[in-house]
Amino acid sequence: MAAKTVTIESKDYVFNTLKEAQKYYDAIVKELFDARLTLTKGQDFEDLKWIYTAYCGYTNQNLDKLSDLEIVGFKGIRTVREKGGQYIPTECCVIIFTDGNSNSTEEEFYTDKAIKEIALKQNSR
């Protein structure tokens, strides 16, 4: 099976493999978690925003949220994720949305899952 490339259109960059893209963005999320930072601007912010919106578009999920709310930040959190029947602590991304009236909501977001879906759509045959 040929490796799936992943194109991140927000920075016009092509990762040679799915794993390479996942590793790159997992490191960003881990850094946000370790430093307890909220990312609100810059290339990494634009990339994560593009990944989330592309994923939602490909899966038809949260499209109403994207039309009603604005993404204003990303932060890293530690959560427990079920994988193969085991519950494993892992870092994931939280997206911060605002409605423009200083009301904000947050939602967990797994970059590895989104990037996998994007790779499948970009490499469909």
CSV table of C-alpha atoms in Angstrom, one decimal:
chain,number,residue,atom,x,y,z
A,1,MET,CA,0.0,0.0,0.0
A,2,ALA,CA,1.4,3.4,-1.0
A,3,ALA,CA,2.0,6.0,1.7
A,4,LYS,CA,-0.7,8.7,1.9
A,5,THR,CA,0.6,12.2,1.5
A,6,VAL,CA,-1.1,15.0,3.4
A,7,THR,CA,-1.4,18.6,2.1
A,8,ILE,CA,-1.9,21.3,4.7
A,9,GLU,CA,-3.4,24.0,2.5
A,10,SER,CA,-3.1,26.8,5.1
A,11,LYS,CA,0.7,26.8,4.6
A,12,ASP,CA,0.8,25.0,1.2
A,13,TYR,CA,2.9,22.2,2.6
A,14,VAL,CA,2.9,18.5,1.7
A,15,PHE,CA,3.8,15.9,4.3
A,16,ASN,CA,5.2,12.8,2.6
A,17,THR,CA,3.3,10.4,4.9
A,18,LEU,CA,0.2,10.5,7.2
A,19,LYS,CA,2.4,9.6,10.2
A,20,GLU,CA,4.8,12.5,9.5
A,21,ALA,CA,1.9,14.9,9.5
A,22,GLN,CA,0.3,13.4,12.7
A,23,LYS,CA,3.7,13.5,14.5
A,24,TYR,CA,4.3,17.1,13.6
A,25,TYR,CA,0.9,18.3,14.9
A,26,ASP,CA,0.9,16.0,17.9
A,27,ALA,CA,4.2,17.8,18.9
A,28,ILE,CA,2.5,21.2,18.7
A,29,VAL,CA,-0.4,20.0,20.8
A,30,LYS,CA,2.0,18.5,23.4
A,31,GLU,CA,3.9,21.7,23.5
A,32,LEU,CA,0.7,23.7,24.1
A,33,PHE,CA,-0.1,21.3,26.9
A,34,ASP,CA,3.3,21.3,28.5
A,35,ALA,CA,3.6,25.1,28.4
A,36,ARG,CA,0.0,25.6,29.4
A,37,LEU,CA,-0.4,28.0,26.4
A,38,THR,CA,-3.4,29.0,24.3
A,39,LEU,CA,-2.5,29.5,20.7
A,40,THR,CA,-4.4,32.5,19.2
A,41,LYS,CA,-2.4,33.5,16.1
A,42,GLY,CA,0.4,32.5,13.8
A,43,GLN,CA,1.0,29.7,11.3
A,44,ASP,CA,0.3,26.9,13.8
A,45,PHE,CA,-3.0,28.5,14.7
A,46,GLU,CA,-3.9,28.8,11.0
A,47,ASP,CA,-2.8,25.2,10.4
A,48,LEU,CA,-4.9,23.8,13.2
A,49,LYS,CA,-7.9,26.0,12.2
A,50,TRP,CA,-7.6,24.7,8.6
A,51,ILE,CA,-7.3,21.0,9.8
A,52,TYR,CA,-10.4,21.4,11.9
A,53,THR,CA,-12.5,23.1,9.2
A,54,ALA,CA,-11.3,20.7,6.5
A,55,TYR,CA,-12.1,17.7,8.8
A,56,CYS,CA,-15.6,19.1,9.5
A,57,GLY,CA,-16.2,19.7,5.8
A,58,TYR,CA,-15.1,16.1,4.9
A,59,THR,CA,-17.2,14.5,7.6
A,60,ASN,CA,-20.1,16.9,7.6
A,61,GLN,CA,-19.7,17.4,11.4
A,62,ASN,CA,-20.1,20.7,13.3
A,63,LEU,CA,-20.9,22.7,10.1
A,64,ASP,CA,-23.5,24.6,12.0
A,65,LYS,CA,-21.0,25.5,14.7
A,66,LEU,CA,-18.5,26.7,12.1
A,67,SER,CA,-21.2,28.9,10.5
A,68,ASP,CA,-22.3,30.4,13.9
A,69,LEU,CA,-19.1,30.6,15.8
A,70,GLU,CA,-15.5,31.8,15.3
A,71,ILE,CA,-12.4,29.8,16.2
A,72,VAL,CA,-10.3,32.0,18.5
A,73,GLY,CA,-7.8,29.6,20.0
A,74,PHE,CA,-6.4,26.2,20.6
A,75,LYS,CA,-4.9,24.7,23.8
A,76,GLY,CA,-3.6,21.4,24.8
A,77,ILE,CA,-5.2,19.2,27.5
A,78,ARG,CA,-4.7,15.8,28.9
A,79,THR,CA,-7.6,13.4,28.5
A,80,VAL,CA,-8.3,9.7,28.5
A,81,ARG,CA,-8.9,8.1,25.2
A,82,GLU,CA,-10.1,4.5,24.5
A,83,LYS,CA,-7.9,2.6,22.1
A,84,GLY,CA,-8.2,-1.1,21.5
A,85,GLY,CA,-10.2,-1.6,24.6
A,86,GLN,CA,-7.7,0.2,26.8
A,87,TYR,CA,-8.0,3.7,28.3
A,88,ILE,CA,-4.9,5.7,27.6
A,89,PRO,CA,-4.0,9.2,28.9
A,90,THR,CA,-3.2,11.4,26.0
A,91,GLU,CA,-2.8,15.0,25.0
A,92,CYS,CA,-5.4,16.5,22.7
A,93,CYS,CA,-6.4,19.8,21.4
A,94,VAL,CA,-9.2,22.0,22.7
A,95,ILE,CA,-10.7,24.4,20.2
A,96,ILE,CA,-12.0,27.7,21.7
A,97,PHE,CA,-15.0,29.2,19.9
A,98,THR,CA,-16.7,32.6,20.4
A,99,ASP,CA,-20.0,33.9,19.3
A,100,GLY,CA,-18.7,37.4,19.0
A,101,ASN,CA,-20.5,38.5,22.2
A,102,SER,CA,-17.7,37.4,24.6
A,103,ASN,CA,-19.4,34.0,25.1
A,104,SER,CA,-17.0,31.2,24.5
A,105,THR,CA,-17.3,27.4,24.3
A,106,GLU,CA,-14.7,24.7,24.0
A,107,GLU,CA,-14.5,21.3,22.3
A,108,GLU,CA,-12.0,18.5,22.3
A,109,PHE,CA,-10.3,17.9,18.9
A,110,TYR,CA,-8.0,15.0,18.0
A,111,THR,CA,-5.6,16.2,15.3
A,112,ASP,CA,-4.4,12.7,14.5
A,113,LYS,CA,-8.0,11.6,13.7
A,114,ALA,CA,-8.7,14.7,11.6
A,115,ILE,CA,-5.4,14.4,9.7
A,116,LYS,CA,-6.1,10.7,8.9
A,117,GLU,CA,-9.6,11.7,7.5
A,118,ILE,CA,-8.0,14.5,5.5
A,119,ALA,CA,-5.4,12.0,4.1
A,120,LEU,CA,-8.1,9.5,3.1
A,121,LYS,CA,-10.0,12.2,1.2
A,122,GLN,CA,-6.9,13.7,-0.4
A,123,ASN,CA,-5.7,10.3,-1.6
A,124,SER,CA,-8.9,8.7,-2.6
A,125,ARG,CA,-8.8,6.6,-5.7
